[in-house]
C-alpha atoms as a printed R data frame, in Angstrom:
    type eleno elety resid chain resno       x       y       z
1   ATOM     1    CA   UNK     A     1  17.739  -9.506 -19.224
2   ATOM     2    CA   UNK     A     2  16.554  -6.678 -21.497
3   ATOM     3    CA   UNK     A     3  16.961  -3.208 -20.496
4   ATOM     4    CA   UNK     A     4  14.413  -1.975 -22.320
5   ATOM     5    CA   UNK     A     5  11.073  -0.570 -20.098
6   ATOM     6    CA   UNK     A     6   7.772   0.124 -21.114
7   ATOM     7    CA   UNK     A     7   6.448   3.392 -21.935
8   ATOM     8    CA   UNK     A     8   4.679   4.341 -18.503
9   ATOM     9    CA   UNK     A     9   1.401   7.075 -20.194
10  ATOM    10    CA   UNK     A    10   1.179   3.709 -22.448
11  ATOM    11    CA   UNK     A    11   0.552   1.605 -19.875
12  ATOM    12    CA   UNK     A    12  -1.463   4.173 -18.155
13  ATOM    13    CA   UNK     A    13  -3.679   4.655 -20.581
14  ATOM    14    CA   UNK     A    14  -3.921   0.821 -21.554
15  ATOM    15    CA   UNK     A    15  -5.233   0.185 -17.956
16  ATOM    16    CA   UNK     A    16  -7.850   2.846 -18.700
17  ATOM    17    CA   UNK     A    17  -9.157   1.282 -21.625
18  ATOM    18    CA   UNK     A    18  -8.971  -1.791 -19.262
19  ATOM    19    CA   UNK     A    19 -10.963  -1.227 -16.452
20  ATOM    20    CA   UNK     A    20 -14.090  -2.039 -17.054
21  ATOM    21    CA   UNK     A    21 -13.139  -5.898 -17.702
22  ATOM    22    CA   UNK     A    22 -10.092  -6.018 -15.591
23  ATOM    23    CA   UNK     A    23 -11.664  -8.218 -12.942
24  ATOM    24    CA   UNK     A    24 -13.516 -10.642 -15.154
25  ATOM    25    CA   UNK     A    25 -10.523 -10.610 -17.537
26  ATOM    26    CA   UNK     A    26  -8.019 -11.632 -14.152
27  ATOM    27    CA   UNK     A    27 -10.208 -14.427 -13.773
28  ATOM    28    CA   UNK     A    28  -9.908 -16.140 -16.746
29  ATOM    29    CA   UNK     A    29  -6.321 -15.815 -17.251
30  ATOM    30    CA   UNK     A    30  -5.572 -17.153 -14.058
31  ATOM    31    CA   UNK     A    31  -7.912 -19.813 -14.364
32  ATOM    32    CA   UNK     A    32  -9.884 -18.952 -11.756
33  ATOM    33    CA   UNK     A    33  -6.899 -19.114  -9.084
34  ATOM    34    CA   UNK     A    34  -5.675 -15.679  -8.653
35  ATOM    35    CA   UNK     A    35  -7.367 -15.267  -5.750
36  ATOM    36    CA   UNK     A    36  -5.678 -17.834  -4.095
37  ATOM    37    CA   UNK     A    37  -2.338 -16.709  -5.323
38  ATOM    38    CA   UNK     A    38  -3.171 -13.459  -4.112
39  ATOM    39    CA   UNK     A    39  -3.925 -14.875  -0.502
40  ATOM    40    CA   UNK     A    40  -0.400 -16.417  -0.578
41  ATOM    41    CA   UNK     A    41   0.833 -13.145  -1.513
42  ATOM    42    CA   UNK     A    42  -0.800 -11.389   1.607
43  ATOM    43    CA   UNK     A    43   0.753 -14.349   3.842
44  ATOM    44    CA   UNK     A    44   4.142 -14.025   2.541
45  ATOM    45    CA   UNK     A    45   4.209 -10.116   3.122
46  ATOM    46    CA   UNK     A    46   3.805 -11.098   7.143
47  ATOM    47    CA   UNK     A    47   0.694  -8.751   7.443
48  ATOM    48    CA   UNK     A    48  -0.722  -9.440  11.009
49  ATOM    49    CA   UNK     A    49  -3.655  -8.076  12.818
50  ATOM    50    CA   UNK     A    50  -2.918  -3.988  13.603
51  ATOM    51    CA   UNK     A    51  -0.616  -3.696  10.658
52  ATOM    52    CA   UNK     A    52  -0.322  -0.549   8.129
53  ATOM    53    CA   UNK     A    53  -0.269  -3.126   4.923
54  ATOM    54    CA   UNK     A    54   0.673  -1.082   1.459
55  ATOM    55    CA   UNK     A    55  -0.122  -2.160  -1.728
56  ATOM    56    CA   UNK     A    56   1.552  -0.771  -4.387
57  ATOM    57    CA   UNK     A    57   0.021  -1.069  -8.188
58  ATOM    58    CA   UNK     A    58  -3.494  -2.020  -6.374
59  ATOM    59    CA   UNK     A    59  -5.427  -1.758  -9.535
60  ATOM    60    CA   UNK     A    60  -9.275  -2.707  -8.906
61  ATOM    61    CA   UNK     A    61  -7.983  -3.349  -5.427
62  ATOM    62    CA   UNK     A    62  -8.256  -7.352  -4.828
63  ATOM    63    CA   UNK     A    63  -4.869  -7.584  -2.916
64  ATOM    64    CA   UNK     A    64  -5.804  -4.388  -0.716
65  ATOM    65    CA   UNK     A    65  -9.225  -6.135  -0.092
66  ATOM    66    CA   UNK     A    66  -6.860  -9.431   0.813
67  ATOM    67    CA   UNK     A    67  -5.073  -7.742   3.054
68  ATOM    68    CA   UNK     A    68  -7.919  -5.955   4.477
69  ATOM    69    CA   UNK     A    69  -9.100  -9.141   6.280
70  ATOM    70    CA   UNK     A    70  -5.120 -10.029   7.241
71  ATOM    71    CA   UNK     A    71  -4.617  -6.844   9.299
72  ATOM    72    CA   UNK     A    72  -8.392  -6.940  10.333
73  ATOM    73    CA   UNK     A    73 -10.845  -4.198  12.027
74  ATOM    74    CA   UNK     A    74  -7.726  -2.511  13.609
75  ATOM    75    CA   UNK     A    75  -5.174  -2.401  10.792
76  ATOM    76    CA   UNK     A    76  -5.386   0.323   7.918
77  ATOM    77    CA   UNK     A    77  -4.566  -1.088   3.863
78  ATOM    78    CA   UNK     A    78  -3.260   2.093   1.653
79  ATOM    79    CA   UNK     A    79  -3.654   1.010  -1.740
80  ATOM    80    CA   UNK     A    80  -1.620   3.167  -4.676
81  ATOM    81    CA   UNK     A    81  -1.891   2.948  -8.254
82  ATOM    82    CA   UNK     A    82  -1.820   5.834 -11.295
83  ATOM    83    CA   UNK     A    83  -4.777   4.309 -12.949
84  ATOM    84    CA   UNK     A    84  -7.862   7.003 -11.830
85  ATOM    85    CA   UNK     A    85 -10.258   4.355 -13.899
86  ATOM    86    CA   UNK     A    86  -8.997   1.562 -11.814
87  ATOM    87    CA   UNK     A    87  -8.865   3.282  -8.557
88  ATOM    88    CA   UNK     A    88 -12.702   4.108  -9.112
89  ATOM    89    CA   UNK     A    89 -13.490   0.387  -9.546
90  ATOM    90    CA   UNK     A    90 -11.427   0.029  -6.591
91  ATOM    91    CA   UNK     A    91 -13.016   2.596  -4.364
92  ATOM    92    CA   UNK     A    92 -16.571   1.392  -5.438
93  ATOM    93    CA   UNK     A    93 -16.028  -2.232  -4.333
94  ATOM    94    CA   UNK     A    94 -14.895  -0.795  -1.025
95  ATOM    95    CA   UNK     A    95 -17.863   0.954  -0.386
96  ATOM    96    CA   UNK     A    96 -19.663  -1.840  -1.431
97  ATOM    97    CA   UNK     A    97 -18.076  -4.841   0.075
98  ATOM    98    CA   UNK     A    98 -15.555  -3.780   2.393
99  ATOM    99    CA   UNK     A    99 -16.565  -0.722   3.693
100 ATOM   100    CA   UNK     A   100 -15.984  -2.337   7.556
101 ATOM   101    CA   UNK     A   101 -12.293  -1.842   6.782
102 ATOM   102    CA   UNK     A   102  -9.954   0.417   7.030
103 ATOM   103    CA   UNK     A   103  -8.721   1.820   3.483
104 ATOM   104    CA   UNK     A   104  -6.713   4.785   1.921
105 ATOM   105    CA   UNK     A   105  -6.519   4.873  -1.579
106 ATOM   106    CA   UNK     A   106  -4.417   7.211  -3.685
107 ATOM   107    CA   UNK     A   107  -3.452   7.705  -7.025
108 ATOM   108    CA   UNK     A   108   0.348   7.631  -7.513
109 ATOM   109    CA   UNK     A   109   3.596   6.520  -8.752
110 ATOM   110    CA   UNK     A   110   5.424   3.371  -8.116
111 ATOM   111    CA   UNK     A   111   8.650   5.040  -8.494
112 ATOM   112    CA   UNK     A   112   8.014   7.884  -5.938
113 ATOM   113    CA   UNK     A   113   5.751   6.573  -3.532
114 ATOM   114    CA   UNK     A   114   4.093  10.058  -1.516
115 ATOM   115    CA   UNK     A   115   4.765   7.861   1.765
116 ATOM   116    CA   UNK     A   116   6.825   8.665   4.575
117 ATOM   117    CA   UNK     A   117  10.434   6.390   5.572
118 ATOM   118    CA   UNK     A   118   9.178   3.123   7.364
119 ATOM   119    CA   UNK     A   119   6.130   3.970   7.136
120 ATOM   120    CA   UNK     A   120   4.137   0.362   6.859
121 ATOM   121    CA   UNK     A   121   4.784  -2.942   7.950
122 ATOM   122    CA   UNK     A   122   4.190  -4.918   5.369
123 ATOM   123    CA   UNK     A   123   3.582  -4.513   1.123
124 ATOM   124    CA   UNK     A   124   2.389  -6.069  -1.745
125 ATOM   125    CA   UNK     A   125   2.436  -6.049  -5.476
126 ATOM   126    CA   UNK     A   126   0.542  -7.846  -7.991
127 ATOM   127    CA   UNK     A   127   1.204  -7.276 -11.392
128 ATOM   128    CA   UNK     A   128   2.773  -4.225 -11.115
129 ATOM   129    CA   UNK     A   129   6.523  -4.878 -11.615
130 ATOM   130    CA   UNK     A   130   6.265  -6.031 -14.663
131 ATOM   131    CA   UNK     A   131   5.225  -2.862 -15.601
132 ATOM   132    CA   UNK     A   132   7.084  -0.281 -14.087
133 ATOM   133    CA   UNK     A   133   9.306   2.077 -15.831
134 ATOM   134    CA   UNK     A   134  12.551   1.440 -13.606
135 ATOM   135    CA   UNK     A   135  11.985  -1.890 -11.604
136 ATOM   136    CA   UNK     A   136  15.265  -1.491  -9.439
137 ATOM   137    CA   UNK     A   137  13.969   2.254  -8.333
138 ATOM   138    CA   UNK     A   138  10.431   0.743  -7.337
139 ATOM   139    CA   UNK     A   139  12.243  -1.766  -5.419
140 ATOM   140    CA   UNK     A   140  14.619   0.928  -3.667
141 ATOM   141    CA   UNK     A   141  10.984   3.062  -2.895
142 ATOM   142    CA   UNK     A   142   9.411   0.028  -0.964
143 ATOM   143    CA   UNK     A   143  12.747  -0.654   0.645
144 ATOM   144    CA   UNK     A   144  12.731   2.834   1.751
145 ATOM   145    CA   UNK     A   145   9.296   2.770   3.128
146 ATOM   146    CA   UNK     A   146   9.076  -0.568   4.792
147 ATOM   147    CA   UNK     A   147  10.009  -0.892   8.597
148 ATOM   148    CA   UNK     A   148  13.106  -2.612   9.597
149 ATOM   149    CA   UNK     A   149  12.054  -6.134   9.345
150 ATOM   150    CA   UNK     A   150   9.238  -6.024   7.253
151 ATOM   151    CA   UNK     A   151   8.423  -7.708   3.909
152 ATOM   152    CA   UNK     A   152   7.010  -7.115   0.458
153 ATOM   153    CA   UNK     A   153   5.694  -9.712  -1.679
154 ATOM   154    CA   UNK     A   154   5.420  -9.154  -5.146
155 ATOM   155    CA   UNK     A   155   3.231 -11.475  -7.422
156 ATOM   156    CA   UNK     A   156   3.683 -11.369 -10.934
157 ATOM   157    CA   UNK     A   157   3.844 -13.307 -14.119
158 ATOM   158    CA   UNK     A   158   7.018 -15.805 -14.625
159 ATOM   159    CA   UNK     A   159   8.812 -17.164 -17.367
160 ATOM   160    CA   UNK     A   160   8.935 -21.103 -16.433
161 ATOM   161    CA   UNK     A   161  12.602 -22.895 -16.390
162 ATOM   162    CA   UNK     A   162  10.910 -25.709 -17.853
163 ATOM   163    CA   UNK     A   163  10.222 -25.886 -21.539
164 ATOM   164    CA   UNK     A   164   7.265 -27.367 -22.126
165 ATOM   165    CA   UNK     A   165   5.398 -25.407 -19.431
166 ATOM   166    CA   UNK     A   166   7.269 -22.234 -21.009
167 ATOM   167    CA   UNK     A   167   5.598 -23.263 -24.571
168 ATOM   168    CA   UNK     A   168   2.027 -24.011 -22.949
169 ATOM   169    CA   UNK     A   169   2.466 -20.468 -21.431
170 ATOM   170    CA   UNK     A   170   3.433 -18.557 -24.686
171 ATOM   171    CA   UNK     A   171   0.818 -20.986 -26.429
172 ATOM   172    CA   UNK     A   172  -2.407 -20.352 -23.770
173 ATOM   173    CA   UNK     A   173  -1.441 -16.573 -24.205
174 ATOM   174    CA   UNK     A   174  -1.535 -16.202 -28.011
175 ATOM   175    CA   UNK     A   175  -4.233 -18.794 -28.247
176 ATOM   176    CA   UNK     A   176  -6.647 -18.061 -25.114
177 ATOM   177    CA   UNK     A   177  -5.754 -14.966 -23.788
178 ATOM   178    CA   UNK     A   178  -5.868 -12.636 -26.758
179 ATOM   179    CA   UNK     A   179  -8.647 -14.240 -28.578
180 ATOM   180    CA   UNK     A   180 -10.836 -13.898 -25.361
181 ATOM   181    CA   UNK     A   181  -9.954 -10.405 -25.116
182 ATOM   182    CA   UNK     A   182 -10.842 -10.024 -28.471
183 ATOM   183    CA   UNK     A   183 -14.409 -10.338 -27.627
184 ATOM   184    CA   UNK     A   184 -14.210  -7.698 -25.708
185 ATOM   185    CA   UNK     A   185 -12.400  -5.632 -28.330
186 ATOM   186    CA   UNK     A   186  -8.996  -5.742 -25.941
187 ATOM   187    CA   UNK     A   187  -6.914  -8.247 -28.266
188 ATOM   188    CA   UNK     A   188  -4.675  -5.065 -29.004
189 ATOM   189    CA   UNK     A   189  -3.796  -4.510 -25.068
190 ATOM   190    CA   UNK     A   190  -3.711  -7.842 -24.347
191 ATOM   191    CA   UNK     A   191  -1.014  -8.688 -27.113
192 ATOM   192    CA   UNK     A   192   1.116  -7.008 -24.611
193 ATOM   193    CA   UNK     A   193   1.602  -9.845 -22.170
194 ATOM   194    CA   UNK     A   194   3.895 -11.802 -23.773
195 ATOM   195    CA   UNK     A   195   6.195  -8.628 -24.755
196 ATOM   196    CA   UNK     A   196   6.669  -7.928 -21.052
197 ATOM   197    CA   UNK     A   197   6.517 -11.369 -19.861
198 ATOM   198    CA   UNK     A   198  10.051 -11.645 -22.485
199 ATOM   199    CA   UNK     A   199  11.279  -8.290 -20.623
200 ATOM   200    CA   UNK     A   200  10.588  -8.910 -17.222
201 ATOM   201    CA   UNK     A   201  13.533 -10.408 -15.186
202 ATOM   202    CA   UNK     A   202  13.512 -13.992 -14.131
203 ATOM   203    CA   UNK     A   203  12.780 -15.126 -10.409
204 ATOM   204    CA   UNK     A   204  16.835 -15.190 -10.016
205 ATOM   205    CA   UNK     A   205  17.048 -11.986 -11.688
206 ATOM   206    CA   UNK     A   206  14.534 -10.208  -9.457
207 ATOM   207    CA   UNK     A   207  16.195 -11.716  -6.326
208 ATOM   208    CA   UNK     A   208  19.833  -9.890  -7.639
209 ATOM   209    CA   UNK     A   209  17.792  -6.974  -7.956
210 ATOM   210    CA   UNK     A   210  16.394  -6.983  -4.641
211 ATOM   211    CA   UNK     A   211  19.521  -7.179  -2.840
212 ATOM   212    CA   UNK     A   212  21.177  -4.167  -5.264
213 ATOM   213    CA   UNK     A   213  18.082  -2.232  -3.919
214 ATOM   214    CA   UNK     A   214  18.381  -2.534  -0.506
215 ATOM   215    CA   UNK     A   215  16.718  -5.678   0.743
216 ATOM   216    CA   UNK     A   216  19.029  -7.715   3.221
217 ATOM   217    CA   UNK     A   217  17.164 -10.910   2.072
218 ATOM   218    CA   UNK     A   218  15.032 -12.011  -1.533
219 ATOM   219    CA   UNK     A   219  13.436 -15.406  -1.861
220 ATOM   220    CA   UNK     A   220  11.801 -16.559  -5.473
221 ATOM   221    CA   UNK     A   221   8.970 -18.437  -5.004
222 ATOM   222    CA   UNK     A   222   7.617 -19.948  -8.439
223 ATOM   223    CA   UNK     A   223   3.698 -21.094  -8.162
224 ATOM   224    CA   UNK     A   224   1.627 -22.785 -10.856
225 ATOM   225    CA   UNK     A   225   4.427 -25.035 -12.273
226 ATOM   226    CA   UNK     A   226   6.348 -21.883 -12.920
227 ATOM   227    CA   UNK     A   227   3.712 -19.950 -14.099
228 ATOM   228    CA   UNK     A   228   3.432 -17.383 -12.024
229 ATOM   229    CA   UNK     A   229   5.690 -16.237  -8.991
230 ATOM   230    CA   UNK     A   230   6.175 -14.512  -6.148
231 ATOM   231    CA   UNK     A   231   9.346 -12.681  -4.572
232 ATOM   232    CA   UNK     A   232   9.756 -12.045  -1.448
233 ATOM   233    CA   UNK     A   233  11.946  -9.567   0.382
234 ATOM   234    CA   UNK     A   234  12.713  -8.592   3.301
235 ATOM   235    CA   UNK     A   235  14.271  -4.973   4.674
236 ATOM   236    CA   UNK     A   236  17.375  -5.578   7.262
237 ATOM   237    CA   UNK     A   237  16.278  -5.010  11.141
């Protein structure tokens, strides 16, 4: 696993650029299933009715907005991320769409979340790890705010164990992905993909790290052949 992290104002300010096509950009590059790997993700973090759900990296907000309807009319979703751009987009839609639910959004940092110890019962994270500066001290941050007994799921890319879905993966980015976003003059921040895919620890690896963070259990649960994947952990009772 490579130690090296990205540049955190870079990816800040990539996201920026972003925004404005980060929703119809998701779609495509999931092809056209991220919303159901994002309802997986909510179901995995154990979000029930009444909850305080966190998600962490919410971006345009489409996990928040799937947890929304998990911990229902009485529950409250806080949604962080340190994009302003995306948290606009984010803020909009709730007004827009949502706005019978119960949402805080703030800008912030993954690494020192502005959220009290055991503070939420369940969190989520989609596409955000990848991305951090310091994954292990994001970890250690929702560790420290979870309740005892609660979960986070985390959704992100995944490098497949199997070789020819690993090669469709590296071919459908260099080949789908960044042309696409070249239409929408984004092939330069969307070259980045495969950089941190190459960085980013495997599911095995990210299960390790969970424990050294402070988890008392980490599952790896690989989704779309390997694709994609989600980890699970869960803070000791």
């Amino acid at each position: 696993m490579s130690q090296a992290q990205p540049n955190s104002e870079a990816i800040k300010a990539m996201f920026a650029r972003i925004a404005p096509q980060y929703d119809d950009f998701n779609f495509w590059l999931s092809l056209g299933q991220q919303q159901v790997w994002k309802a997986m993700t909510v179901k995995w973090s154990g979000a029930k009715p009444g909850d305080r759900l966190l998600d962490v990296c919410c971006g345009s907000g489409d996990l928040a907005f799937q947890g929304a309807k998990a911990v229902g009319m009485n529950g409250q979703v806080v949604g962080l991320d340190f994009c302003e751009e995306l948290l606009a987009i984010a803020t909009q839609r709730h007004r827009q769409r949502y706005s019978q639910f119960s949402i805080q959004w703030h800008q912030g940092d993954a690494l020192n979340l502005p959220f009290a110890d055991q503070s939420s019962d369940a969190a989520t994270m989609g596409y955000g790890l990848r991305n951090v500066g310091d994954i292990l001290q994001a970890l250690r941050e929702l560790a420290r705010v979870l309740k005892p007994g609660k979960n986070v799921a985390i959704l992100d890319f995944h490098r497949p164990d199997n070789l020819l879905v690993q090669n469709f993966q590296r071919w459908y980015l260099a080949n789908v992905v960044v042309p696409l976003a070249k239409q929408w003059q984004l092939s330069e921040e969307y070259e980045y993909l495969q950089p941190s895919l190459d960085r980013f620890p495997t599911g095995r690896e990210q299960v390790k790290l969970a424990l050294k963070s402070g988890f008392a259990q980490a599952v790896h649960y690989p989704i779309a052949n390997g694709l994609m994947g989600v980890l699970v952990a869960q803070k000791a009772v």
